[in-house]
mmCIF file of C-alpha atoms in Angstrom:
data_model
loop_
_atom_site.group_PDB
_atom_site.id
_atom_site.type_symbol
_atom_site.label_atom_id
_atom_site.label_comp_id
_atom_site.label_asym_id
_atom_site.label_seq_id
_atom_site.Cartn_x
_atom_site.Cartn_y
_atom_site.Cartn_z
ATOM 1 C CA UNK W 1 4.013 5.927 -0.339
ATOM 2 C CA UNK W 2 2.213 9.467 0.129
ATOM 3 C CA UNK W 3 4.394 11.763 0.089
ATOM 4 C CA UNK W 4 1.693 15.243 -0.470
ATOM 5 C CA UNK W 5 -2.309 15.356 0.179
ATOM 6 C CA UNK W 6 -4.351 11.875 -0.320
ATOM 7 C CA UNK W 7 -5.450 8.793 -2.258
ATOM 8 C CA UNK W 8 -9.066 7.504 -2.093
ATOM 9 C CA UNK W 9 -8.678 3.161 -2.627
ATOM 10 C CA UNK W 10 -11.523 2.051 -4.748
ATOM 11 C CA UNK W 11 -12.920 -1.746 -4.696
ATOM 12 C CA UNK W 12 -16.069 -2.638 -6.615
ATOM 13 C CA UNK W 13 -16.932 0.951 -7.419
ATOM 14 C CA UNK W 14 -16.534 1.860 -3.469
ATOM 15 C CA UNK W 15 -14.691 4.172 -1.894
ATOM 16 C CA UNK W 16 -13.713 2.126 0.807
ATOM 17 C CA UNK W 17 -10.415 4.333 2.478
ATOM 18 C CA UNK W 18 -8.917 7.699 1.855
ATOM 19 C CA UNK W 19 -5.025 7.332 2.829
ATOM 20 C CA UNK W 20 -2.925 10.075 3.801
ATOM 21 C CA UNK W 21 0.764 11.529 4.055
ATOM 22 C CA UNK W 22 2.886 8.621 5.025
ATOM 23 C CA UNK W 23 0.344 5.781 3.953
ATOM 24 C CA UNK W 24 1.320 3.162 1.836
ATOM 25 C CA UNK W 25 -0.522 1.132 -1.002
ATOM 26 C CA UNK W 26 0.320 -1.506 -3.624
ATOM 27 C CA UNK W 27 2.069 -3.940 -1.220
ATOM 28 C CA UNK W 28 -0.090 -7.012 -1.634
ATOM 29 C CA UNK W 29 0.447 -7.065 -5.643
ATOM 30 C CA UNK W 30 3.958 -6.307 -5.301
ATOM 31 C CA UNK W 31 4.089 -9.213 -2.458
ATOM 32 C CA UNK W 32 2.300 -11.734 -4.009
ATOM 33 C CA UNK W 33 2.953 -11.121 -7.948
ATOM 34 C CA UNK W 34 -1.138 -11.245 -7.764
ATOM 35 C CA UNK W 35 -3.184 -8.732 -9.532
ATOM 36 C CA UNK W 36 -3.792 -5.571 -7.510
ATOM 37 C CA UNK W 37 -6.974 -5.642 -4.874
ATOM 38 C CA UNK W 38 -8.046 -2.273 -5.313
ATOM 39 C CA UNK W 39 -7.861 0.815 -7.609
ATOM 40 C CA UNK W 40 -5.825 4.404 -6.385
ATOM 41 C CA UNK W 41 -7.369 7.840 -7.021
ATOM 42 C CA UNK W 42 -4.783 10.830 -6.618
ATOM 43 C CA UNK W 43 -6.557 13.673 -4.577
ATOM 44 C CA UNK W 44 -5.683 17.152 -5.802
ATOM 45 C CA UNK W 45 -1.797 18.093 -5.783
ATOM 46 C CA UNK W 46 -1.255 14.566 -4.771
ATOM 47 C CA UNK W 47 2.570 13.221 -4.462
ATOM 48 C CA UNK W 48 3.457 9.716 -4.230
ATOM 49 C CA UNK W 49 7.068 8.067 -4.136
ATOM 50 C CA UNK W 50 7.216 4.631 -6.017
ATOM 51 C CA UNK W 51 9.482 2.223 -4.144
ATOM 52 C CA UNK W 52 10.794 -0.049 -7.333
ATOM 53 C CA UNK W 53 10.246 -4.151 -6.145
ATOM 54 C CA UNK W 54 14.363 -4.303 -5.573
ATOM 55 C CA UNK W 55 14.640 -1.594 -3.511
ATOM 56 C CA UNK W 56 11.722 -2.435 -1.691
ATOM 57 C CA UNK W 57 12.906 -6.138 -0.896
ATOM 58 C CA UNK W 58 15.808 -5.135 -0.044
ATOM 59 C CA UNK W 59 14.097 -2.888 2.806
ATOM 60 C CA UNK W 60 12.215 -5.724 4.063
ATOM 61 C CA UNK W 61 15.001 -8.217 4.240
ATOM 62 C CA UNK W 62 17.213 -4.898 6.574
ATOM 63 C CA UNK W 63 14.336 -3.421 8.834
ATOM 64 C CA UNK W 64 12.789 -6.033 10.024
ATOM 65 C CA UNK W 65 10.046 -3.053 12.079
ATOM 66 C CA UNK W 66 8.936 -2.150 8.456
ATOM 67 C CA UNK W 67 8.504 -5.551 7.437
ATOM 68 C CA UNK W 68 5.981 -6.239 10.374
ATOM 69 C CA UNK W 69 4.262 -3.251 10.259
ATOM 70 C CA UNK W 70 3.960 -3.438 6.371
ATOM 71 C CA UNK W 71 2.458 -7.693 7.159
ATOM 72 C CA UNK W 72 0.580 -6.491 9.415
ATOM 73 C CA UNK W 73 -1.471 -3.817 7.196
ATOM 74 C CA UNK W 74 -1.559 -6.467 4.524
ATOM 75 C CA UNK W 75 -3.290 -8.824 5.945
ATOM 76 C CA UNK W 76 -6.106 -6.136 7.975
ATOM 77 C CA UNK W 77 -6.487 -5.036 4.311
ATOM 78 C CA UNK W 78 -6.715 -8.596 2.994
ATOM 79 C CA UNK W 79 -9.335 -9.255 6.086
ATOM 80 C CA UNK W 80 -10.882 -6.067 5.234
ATOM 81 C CA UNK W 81 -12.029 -7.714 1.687
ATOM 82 C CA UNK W 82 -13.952 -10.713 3.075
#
């Protein structure tokens, strides 16, 4: 999750998004147990917050809002690939 400032998402040597405060990345992989889709570059003074897999299961499974919205980014992402 960004907390401070940006993250550029890199696929194939692309920059193919720049995400922002309050933007999330890494939920695929952590989803699926496959290997990540994309690489994450830090802008300057960049903060993120990592959500460890327990905690953020456990979020799912209790607001049910941030598990659509976080299914439905996943798969425009996942379309985004193809």
């Amino acid at each position: 999750l960004v907390v401070q400032g940006s993250v550029d998402i890199i696929r194939d040597s692309k920059m193919i998004e720049t995400l922002q405060i309050g933007h999330f990345f890494g939920e695929i992989s952590l989803m699926t147990s496959r290997t990540r889709t994309a690489d994450v570059v830090a802008g300057p003074n960049c903060l993120v917050l990592e959500i460890p897999a327990s905690t953020f299961f456990k979020m799912l499974t209790t607001h049910w809002g941030l598990a659509l919205n976080i299914a439905l980014v996943s798969i425009i992402r996942e379309d985004a690939k193809t």
